[in-house]
Short mmCIF file of C-alpha atoms and ligand atoms in Angstrom, two decimals:
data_model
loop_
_atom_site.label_atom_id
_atom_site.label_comp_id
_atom_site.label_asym_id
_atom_site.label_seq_id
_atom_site.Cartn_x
_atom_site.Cartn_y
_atom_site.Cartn_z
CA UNK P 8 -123.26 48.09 -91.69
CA UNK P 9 -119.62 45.87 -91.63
CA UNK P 10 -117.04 48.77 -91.05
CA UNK P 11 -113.90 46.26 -89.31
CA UNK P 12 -111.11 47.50 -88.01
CA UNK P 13 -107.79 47.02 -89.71
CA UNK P 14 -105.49 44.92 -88.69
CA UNK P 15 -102.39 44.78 -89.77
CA UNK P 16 -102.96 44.77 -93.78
CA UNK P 17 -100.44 46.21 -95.87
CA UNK P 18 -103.26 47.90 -98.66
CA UNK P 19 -101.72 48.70 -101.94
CA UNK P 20 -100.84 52.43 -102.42
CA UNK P 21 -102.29 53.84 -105.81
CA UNK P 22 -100.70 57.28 -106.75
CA UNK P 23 -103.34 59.97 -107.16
CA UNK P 24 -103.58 62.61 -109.06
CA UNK P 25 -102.54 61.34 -112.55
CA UNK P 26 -103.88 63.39 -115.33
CA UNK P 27 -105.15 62.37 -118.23
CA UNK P 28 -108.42 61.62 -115.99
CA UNK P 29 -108.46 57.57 -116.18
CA UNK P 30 -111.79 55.56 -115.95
CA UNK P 31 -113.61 55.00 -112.56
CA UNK P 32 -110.80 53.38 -110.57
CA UNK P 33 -110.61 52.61 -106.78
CA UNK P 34 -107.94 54.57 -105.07
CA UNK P 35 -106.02 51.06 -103.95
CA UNK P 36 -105.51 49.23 -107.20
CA UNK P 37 -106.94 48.43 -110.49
CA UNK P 38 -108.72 44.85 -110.74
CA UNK P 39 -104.65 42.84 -110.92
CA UNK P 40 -103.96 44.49 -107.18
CA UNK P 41 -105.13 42.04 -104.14
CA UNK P 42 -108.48 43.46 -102.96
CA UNK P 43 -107.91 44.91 -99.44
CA UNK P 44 -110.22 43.18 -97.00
CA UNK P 45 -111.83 44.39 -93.87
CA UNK P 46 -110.93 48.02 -94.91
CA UNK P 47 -113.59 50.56 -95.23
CA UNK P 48 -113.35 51.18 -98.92
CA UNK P 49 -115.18 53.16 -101.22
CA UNK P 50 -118.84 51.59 -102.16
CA UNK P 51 -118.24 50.76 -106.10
CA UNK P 52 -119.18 53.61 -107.87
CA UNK P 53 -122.70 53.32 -109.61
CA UNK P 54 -122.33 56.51 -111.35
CA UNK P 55 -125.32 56.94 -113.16
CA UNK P 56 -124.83 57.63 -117.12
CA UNK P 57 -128.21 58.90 -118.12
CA UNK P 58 -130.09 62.44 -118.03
CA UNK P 59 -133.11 62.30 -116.24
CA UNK P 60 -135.92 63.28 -118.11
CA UNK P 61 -136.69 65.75 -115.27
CA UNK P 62 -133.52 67.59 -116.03
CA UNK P 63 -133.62 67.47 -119.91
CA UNK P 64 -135.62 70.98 -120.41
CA UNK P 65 -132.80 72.47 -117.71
CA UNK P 66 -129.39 74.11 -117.99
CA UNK P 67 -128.59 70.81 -116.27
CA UNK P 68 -129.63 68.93 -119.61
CA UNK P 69 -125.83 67.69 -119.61
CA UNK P 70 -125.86 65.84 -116.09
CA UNK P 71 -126.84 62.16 -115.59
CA UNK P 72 -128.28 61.74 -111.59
CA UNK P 73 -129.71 59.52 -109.70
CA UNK P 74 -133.59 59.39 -109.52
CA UNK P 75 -133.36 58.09 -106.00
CA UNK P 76 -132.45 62.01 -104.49
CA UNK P 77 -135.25 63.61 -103.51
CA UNK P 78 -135.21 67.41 -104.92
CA UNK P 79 -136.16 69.92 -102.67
CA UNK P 80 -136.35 72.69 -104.79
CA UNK P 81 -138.61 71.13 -107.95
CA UNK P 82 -136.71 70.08 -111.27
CA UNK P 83 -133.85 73.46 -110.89
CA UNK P 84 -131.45 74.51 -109.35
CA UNK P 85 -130.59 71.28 -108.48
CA UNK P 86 -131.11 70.28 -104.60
CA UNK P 87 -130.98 67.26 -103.36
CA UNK P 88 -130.31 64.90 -99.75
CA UNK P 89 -130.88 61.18 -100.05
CA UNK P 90 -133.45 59.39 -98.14
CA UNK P 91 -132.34 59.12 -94.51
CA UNK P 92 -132.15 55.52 -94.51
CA UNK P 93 -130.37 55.45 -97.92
CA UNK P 94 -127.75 57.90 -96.76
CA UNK P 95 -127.22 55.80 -93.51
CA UNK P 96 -126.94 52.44 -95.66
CA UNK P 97 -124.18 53.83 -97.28
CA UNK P 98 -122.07 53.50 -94.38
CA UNK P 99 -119.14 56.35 -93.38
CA UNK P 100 -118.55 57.04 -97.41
CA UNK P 101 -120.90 58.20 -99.17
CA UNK P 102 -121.30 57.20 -103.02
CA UNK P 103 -120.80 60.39 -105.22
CA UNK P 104 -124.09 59.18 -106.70
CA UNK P 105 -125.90 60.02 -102.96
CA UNK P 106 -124.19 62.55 -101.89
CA UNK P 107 -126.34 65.71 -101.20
CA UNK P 108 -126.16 68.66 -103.88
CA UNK P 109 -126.62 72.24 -102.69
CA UNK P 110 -126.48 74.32 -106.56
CA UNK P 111 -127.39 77.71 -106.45
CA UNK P 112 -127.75 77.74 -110.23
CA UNK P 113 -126.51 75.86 -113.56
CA UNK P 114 -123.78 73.40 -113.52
CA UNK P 115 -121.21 74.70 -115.47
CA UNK P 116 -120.32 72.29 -118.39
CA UNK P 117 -117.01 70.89 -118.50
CA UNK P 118 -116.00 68.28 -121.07
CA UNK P 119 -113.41 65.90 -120.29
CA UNK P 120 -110.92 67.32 -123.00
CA UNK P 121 -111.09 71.09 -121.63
CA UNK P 122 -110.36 69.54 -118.13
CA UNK P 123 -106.30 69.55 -118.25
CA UNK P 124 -106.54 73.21 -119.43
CA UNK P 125 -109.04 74.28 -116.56
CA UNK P 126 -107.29 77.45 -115.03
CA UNK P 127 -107.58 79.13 -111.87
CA UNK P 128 -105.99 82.43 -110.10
CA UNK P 129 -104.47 83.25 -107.65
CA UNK P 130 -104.41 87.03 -107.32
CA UNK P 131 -105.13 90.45 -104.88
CA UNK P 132 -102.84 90.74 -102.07
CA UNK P 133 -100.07 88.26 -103.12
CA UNK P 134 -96.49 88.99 -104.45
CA UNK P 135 -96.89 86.69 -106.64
CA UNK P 136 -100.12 86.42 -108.64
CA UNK P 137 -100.70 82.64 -110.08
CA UNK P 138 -102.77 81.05 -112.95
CA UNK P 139 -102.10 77.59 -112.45
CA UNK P 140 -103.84 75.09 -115.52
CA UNK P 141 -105.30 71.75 -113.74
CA UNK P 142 -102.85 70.19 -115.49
CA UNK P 143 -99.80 71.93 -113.76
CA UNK P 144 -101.78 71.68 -110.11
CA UNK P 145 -101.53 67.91 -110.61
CA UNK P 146 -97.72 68.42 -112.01
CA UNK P 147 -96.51 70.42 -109.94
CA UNK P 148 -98.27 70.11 -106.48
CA UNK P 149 -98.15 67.00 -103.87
CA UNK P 150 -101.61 65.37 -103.34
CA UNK P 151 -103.12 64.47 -100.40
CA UNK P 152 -106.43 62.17 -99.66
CA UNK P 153 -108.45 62.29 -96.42
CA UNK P 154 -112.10 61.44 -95.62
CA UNK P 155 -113.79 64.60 -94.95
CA UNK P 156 -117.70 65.08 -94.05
CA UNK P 157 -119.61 67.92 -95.64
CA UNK P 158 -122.64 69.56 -94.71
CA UNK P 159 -125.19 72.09 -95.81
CA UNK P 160 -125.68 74.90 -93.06
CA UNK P 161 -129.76 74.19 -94.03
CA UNK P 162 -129.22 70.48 -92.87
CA UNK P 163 -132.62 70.14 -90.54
CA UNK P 164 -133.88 73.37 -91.92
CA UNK P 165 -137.14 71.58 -92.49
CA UNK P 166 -137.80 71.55 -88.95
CA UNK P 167 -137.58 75.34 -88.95
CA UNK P 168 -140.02 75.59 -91.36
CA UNK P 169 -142.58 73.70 -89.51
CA UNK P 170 -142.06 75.73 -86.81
CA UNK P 171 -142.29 79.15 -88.97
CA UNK P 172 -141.47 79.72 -92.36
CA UNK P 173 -137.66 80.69 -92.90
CA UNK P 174 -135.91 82.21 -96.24
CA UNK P 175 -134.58 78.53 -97.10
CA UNK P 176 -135.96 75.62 -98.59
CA UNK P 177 -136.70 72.66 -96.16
CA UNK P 178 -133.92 70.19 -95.99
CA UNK P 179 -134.34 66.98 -93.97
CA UNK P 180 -131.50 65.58 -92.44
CA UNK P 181 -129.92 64.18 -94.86
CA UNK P 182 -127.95 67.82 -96.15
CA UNK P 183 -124.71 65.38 -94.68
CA UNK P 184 -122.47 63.34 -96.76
CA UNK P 185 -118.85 62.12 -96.61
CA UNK P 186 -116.09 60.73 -99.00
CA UNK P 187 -112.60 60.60 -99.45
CA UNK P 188 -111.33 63.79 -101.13
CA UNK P 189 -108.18 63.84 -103.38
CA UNK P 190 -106.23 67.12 -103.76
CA UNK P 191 -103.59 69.69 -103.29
CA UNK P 192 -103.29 71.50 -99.75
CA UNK P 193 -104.28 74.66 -100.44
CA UNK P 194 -101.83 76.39 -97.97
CA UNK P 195 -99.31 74.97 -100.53
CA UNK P 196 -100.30 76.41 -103.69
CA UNK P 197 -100.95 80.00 -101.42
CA UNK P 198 -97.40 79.99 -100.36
CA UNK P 199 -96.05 79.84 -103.68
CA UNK P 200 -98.30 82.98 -104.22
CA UNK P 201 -96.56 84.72 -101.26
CA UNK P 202 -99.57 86.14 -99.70
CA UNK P 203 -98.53 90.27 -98.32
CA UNK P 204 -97.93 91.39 -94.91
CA UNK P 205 -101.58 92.96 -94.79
CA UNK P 206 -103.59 90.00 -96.12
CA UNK P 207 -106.12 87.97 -94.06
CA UNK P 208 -108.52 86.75 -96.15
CA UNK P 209 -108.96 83.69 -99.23
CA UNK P 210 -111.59 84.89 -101.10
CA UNK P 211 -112.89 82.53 -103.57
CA UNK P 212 -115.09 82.21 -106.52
CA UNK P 213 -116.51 79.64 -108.74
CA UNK P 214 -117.37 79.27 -112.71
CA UNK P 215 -121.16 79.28 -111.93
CA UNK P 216 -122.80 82.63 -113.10
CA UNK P 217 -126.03 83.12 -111.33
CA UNK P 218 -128.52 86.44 -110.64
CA UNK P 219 -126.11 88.13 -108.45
CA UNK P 220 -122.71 87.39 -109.96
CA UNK P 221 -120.42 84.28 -109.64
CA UNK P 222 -120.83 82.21 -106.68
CA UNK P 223 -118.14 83.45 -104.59
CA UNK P 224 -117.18 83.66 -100.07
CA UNK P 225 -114.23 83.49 -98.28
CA UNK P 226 -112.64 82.13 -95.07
CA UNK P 227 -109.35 83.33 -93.33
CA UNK P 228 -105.86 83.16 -94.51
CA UNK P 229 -104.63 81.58 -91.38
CA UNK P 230 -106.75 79.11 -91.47
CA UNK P 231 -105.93 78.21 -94.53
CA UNK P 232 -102.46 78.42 -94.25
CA UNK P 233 -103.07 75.96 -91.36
CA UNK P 234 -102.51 72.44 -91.96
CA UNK P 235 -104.59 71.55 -89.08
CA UNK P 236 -107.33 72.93 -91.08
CA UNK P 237 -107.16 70.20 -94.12
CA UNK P 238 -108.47 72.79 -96.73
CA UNK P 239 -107.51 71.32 -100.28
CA UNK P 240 -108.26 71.79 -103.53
CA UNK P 241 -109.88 68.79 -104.67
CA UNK P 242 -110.08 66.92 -108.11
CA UNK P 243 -111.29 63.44 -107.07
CA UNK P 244 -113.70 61.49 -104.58
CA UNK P 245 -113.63 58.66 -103.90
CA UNK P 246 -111.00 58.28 -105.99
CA UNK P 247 -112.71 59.21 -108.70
CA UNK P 248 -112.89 62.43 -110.33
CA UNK P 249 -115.69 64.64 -109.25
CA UNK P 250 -118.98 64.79 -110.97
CA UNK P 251 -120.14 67.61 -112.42
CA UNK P 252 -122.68 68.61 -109.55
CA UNK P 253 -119.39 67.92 -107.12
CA UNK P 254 -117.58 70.73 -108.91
CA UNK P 255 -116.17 69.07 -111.83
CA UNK P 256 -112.71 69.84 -111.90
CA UNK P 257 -111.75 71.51 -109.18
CA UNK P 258 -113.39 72.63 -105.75
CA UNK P 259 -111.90 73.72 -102.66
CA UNK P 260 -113.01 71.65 -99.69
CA UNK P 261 -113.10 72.70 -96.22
CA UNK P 262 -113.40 70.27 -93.45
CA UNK P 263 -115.63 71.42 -90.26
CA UNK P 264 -116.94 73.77 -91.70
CA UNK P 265 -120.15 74.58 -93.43
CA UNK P 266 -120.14 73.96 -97.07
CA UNK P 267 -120.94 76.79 -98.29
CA UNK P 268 -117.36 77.89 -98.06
CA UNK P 269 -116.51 74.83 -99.98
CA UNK P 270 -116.32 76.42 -103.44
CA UNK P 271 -117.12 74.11 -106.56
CA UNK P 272 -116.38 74.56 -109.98
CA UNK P 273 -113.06 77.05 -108.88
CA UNK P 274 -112.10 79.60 -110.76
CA UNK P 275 -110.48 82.32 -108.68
CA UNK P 276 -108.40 82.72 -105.40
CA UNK P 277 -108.44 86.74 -103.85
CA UNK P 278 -106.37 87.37 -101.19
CA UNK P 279 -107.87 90.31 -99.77
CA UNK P 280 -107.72 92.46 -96.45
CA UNK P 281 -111.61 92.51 -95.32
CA UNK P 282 -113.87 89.27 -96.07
CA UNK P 283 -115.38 88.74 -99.35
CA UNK P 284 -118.18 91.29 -100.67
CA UNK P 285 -119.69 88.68 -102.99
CA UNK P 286 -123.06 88.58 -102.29
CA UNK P 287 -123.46 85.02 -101.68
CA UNK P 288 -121.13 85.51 -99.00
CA UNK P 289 -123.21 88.84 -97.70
CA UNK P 290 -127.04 87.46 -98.17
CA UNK P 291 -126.15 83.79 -97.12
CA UNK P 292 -124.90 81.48 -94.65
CA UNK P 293 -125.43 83.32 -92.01
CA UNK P 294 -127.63 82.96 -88.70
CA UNK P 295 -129.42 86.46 -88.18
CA UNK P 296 -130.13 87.41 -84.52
CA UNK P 297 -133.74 85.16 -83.67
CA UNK P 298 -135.70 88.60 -82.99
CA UNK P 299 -134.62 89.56 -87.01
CA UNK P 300 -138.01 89.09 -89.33
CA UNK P 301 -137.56 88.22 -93.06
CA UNK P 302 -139.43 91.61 -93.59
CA UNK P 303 -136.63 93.43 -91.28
CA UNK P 304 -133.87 91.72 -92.87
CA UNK P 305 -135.15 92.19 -96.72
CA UNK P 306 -134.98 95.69 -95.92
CA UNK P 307 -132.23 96.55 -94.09
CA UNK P 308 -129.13 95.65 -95.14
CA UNK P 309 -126.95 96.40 -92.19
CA UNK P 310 -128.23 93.27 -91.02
CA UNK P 311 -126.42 91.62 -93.57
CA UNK P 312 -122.95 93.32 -93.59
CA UNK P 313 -122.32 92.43 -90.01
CA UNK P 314 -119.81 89.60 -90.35
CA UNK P 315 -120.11 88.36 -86.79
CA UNK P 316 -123.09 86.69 -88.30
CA UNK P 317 -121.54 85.02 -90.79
CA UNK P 318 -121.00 81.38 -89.58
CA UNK P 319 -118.33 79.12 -90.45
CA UNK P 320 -117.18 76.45 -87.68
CA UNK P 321 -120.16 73.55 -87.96
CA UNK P 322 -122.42 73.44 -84.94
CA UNK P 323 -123.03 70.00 -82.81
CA UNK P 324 -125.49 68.06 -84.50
CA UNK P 325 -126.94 64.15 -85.26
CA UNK P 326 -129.89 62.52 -86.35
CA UNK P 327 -131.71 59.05 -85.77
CA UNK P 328 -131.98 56.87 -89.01
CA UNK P 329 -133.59 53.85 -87.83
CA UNK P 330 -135.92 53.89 -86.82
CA UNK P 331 -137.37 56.60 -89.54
CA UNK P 332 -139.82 59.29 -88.12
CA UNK P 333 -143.26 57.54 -87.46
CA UNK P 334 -142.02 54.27 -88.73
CA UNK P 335 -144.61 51.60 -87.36
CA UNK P 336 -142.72 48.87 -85.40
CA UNK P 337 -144.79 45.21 -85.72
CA UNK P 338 -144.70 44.07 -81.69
CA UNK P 339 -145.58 40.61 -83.33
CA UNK P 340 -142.62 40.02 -85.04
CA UNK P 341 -140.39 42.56 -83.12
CA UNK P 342 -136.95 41.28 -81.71
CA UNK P 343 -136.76 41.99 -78.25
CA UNK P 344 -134.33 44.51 -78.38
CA UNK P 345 -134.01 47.56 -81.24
CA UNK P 346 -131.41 48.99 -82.35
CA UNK P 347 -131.99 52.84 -82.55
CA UNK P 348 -129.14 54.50 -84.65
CA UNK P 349 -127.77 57.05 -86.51
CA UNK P 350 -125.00 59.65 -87.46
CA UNK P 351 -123.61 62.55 -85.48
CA UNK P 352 -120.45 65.15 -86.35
CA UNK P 353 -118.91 67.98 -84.36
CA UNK P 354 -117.61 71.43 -86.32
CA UNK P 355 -114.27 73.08 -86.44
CA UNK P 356 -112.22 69.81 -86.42
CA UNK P 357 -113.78 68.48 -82.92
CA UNK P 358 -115.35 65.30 -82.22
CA UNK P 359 -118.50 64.13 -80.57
CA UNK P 360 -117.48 62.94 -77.37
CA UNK P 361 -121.06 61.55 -76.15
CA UNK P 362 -124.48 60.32 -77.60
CA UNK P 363 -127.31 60.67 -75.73
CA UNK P 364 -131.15 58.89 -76.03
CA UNK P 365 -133.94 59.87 -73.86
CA UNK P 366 -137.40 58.15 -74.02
CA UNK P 367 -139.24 59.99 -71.66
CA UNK P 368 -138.52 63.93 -72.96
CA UNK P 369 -134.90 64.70 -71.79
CA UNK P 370 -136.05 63.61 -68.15
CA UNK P 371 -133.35 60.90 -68.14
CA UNK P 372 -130.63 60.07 -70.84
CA UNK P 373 -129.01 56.68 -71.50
CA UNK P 374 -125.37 56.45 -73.64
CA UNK P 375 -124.78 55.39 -76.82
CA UNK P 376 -122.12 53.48 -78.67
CA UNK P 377 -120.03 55.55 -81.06
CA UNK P 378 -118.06 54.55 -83.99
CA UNK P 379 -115.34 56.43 -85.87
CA UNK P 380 -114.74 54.88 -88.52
CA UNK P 381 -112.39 57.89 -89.82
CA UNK P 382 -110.04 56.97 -86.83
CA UNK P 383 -109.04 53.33 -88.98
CA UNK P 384 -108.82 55.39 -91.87
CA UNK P 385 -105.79 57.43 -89.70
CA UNK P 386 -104.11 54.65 -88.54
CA UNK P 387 -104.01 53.10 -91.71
CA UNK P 388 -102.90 56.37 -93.24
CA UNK P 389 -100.13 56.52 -90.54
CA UNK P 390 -99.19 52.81 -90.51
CA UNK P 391 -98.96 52.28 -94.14
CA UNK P 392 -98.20 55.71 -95.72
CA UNK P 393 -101.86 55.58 -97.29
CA UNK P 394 -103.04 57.93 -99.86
CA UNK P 395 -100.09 59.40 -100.57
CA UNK P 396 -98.17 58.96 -98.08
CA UNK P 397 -97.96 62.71 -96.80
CA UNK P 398 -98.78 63.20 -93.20
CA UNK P 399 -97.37 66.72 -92.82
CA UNK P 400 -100.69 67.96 -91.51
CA UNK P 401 -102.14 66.65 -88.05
CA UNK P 402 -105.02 65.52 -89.63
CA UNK P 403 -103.80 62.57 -86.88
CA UNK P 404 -104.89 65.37 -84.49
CA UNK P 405 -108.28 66.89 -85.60
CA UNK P 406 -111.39 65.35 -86.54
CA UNK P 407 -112.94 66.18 -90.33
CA UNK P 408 -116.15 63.28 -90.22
CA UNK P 409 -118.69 62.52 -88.87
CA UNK P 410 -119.61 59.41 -86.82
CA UNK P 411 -122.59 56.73 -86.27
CA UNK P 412 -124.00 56.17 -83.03
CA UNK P 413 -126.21 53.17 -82.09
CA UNK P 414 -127.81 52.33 -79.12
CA UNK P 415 -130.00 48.53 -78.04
CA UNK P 416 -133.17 49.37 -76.34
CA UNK P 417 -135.36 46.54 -75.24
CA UNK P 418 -138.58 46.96 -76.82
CA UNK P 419 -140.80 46.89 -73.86
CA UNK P 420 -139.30 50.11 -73.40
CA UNK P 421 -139.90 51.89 -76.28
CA UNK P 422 -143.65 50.47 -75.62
CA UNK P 423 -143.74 52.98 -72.86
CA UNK P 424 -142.17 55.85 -74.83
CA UNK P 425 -144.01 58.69 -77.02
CA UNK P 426 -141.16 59.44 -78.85
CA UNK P 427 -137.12 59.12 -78.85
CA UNK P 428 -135.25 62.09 -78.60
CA UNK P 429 -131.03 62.24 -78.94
CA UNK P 430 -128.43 64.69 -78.41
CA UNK P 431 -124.59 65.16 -78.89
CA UNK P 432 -121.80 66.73 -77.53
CA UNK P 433 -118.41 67.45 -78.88
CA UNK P 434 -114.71 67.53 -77.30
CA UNK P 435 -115.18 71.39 -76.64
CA UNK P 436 -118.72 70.05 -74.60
CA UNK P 437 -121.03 71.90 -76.65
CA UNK P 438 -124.09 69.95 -76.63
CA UNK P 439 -127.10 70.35 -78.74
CA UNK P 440 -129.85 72.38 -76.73
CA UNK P 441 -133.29 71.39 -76.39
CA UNK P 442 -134.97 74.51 -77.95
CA UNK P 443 -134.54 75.56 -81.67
CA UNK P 444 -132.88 78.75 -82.60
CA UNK P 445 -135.22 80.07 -85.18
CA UNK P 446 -133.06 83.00 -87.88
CA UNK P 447 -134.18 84.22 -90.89
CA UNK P 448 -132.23 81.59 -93.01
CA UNK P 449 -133.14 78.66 -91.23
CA UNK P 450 -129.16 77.81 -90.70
CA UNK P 451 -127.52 75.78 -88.20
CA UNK P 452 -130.69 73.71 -86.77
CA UNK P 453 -129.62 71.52 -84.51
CA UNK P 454 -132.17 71.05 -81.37
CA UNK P 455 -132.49 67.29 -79.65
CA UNK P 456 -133.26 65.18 -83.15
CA UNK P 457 -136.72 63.14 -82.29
CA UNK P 458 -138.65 60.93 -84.01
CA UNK P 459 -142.03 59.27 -83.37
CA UNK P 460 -142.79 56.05 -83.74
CA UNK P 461 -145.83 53.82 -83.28
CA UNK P 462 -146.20 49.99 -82.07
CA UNK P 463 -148.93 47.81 -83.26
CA UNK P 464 -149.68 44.46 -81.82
N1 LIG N 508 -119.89 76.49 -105.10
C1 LIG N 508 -120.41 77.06 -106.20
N2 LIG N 508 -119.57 77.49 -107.15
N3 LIG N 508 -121.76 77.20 -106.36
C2 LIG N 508 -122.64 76.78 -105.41
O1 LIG N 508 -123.85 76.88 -105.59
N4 LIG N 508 -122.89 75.82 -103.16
C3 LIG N 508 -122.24 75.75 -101.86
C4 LIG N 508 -120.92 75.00 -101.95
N5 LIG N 508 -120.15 75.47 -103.04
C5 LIG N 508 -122.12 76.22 -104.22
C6 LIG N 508 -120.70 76.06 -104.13
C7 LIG N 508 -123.03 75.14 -100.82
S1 LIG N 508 -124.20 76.13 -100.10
C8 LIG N 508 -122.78 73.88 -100.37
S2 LIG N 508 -123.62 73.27 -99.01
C9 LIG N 508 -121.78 73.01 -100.99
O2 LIG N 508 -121.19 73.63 -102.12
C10 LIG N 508 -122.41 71.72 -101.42
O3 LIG N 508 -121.48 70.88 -102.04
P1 LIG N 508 -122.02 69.60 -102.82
O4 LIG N 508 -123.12 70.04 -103.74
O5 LIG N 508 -120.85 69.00 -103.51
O6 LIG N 508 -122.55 68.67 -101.76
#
């Protein structure tokens, strides 16, 4: 993976947000625009163009994908993580292409021509009750671009699932991806709606109608009147605009936190006084006490309605890629050293502050290298007035990706070794524990990530 650090280049500032949607562009330049080098740019889009014939007899029928995702929950709803290794290969941005999918149900279809009369709300407690057309959001509203990380609460739910069965299908680790996200702060377009004394919610809900109503959850006001925060409503990524499993026009995107408060295909803003009572926001993402059985929580609901379970702020987590659970390393032709690696991200805007291996069970730990590659994205943001130039928000101050973490280990070492186990911690030292905290939902997984491997002479 080649991510250099930038030196000094003065990288050609494309202005984003232009409606009518143009062809797959990068976000520095069309083809006549010096190529930036040594800058982590987007991979070049490979967008595929054809229906699978896996999704043809689906409400999905209208959505090309890539064959290489692996689905985790048969031909639909459509859930998907890329292979590990894929994922990793990809380097800090992820290709639209790869990037996980959670969908609860159908993709809504949008065609390109409805797109600049897409409308959303914003309503409840406001003085001011919006309906803003995507046309006017690009118009009238400043756009920002940052790389931001997201990641499915089930990430690592697989694990769970070995362990005892959970509500949730089985993720691997690959329910992580990141991109650069183009959009409007979303403090800025609730501002305009002049949100009431009393408010302290953003409720929000998509165009995707599913058993139990539109998909719909909410986060707090302050938050997302908090630039720290980065929320946005987002049109593009990777500088292109999203794809239809991406939320195709509009999402909102939330930084740090888990994606299921990152709301695709948006058609509504609430402001309300209590938290949403959609019940994707009631029956999911959230991490049950341990002693809670799925037969307790099916049938009482209480359980459920208690929003101190709800979760929001990402927990401390990382995984190895390479080498790949029970990957057979060749002692014959083995290098003397290997290079164990992998990614890593914090929640809530912190960083990982350490990387930790252990060959012999968490007896003893050795550090590993850690690279942020979103940190050369910041500079150049503040050096050159990147992506729009606006800085307002101290995105120079929080943390919204994730990292990669790499470590040499001679291989007469890992000869000795049963298995490699690693661990995190963030800026706020939470660390991730040894032991699994088993819930209902299978959310938030994130004991020491280990992998097996064996060595053949
Ligand atoms: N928004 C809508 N409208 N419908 C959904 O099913 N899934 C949520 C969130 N937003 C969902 C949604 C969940 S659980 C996750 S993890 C993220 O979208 C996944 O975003 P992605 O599919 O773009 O990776």
């Amino acid at each position: 993976m080649a991510i250099q650090p930038v030196e000094g280049e003065k990288l050609p500032v494309k202005p984003v947000g232009v409606f009518p949607p143009t062809p797959p562009e990068t976000i520095f330049g069309d083809a006549s625009t010096p190529s930036p080098p040594e800058y982590p740019l987007p991979p070049p889009s490979k967008a595929p163009t054809e229906v699978l014939a896996i999704d043809e007899k689906t409400p999905d029928a209208h959505v090309p994908r890539d064959p290489r995702l692996i689905r985790l929950t048969g031909a639909h709803p459509f859930n998907v993580e890329a292979p590990l290794s894929d994922l990793y290969n990809e380097g800090f941005l992820t290709s639209p292409e790869l990037f996980y999918v959670r969908n609860h149900g159908a993709v809504p279809e949008v065609k390109d021509e409805e797109i600049p009369d897409w409308e959303f709300t914003v309503e409840g407690l406001v003085e001011n009750p919006l309906k803003i057309t995507f046309r006017e959001l690009l118009e009238e509203y400043e756009n920002v671009t940052y790389p931001i990380t997201l990641v499915c609460a089930g990430n690592r739910r697989k694990e769970q699932n070995v362990v005892r069965k959970s509500n949730g299908f089985s993720w691997g680790p690959a329910g992580v991806s990141n991109a650069l996200f183009t959009g409007v702060v979303l403090g800025d377009v609730l501002r305009r709606a002049k949100p009431l004394r009393k408010a302290k919610y953003v409720c929000m809900e998509g165009a995707d109608k599913l058993p139990n109503g539109y998909y719909g959850t909410s986060v707090k006001l302050n938050w997302a009147m908090d630039p720290n925060k980065g929320m946005m409503l987002a049109h593009k990524m990777n500088g292109e605009m999203l794809t239809p499993d991406h939320g195709k026009p509009l999402r909102v995107v939330i930084p740090g936190q888990i994606g299921g408060r990152s709301v695709k295909w948006l058609k509504k803003l609430i402001i309300t006084e209590a938290p949403s009572d959609n019940w994707y926001h009631i029956y999911d993402n959230r991490v049950l006490p341990t002693s809670v059985t799925p037969e307790e929580a099916a049938n009482d609901p209480r359980w459920w309605k208690d929003e101190r379970y709800a979760i929001y702020d990402l927990n401390t987590n990382s995984a190895i890629a390479y080498p790949a659970h029970e990957e057979r390393l060749d002692l014959a032709t083995a290098p003397e050293t290997y290079s164990v690696k992998g990614y890593a991200y914090g929640g809530g805007g912190r960083r990982v502050t350490r990387m930790e291996l252990s060959l012999d069970k968490g007896k003893t730990w050795r550090l590993a290298n850690i690279d942020y590659a979103e940190d050369r994205y910041r500079e150049a943001a503040v050096d050159q007035k990147l992506f729009g130039g606006r800085l307002d928000m101290d995105w120079r101050e929080t943390c919204f990706c994730w990292c990669f973490w790499n470590i040499d280990i001679p291989v007469s070492e890992l000869k000795e070794a049963s298995d490699i186990v690693v661990r995190g911690m963030d800026e706020g030292l939470h660390i991730q524990p040894r032991d699994m905290y088993w819930s209902v939902l299978g959310m938030m997984n994130n004991p020491w990530f280990r992998v097996t491997i064996s060595l053949e002479n």
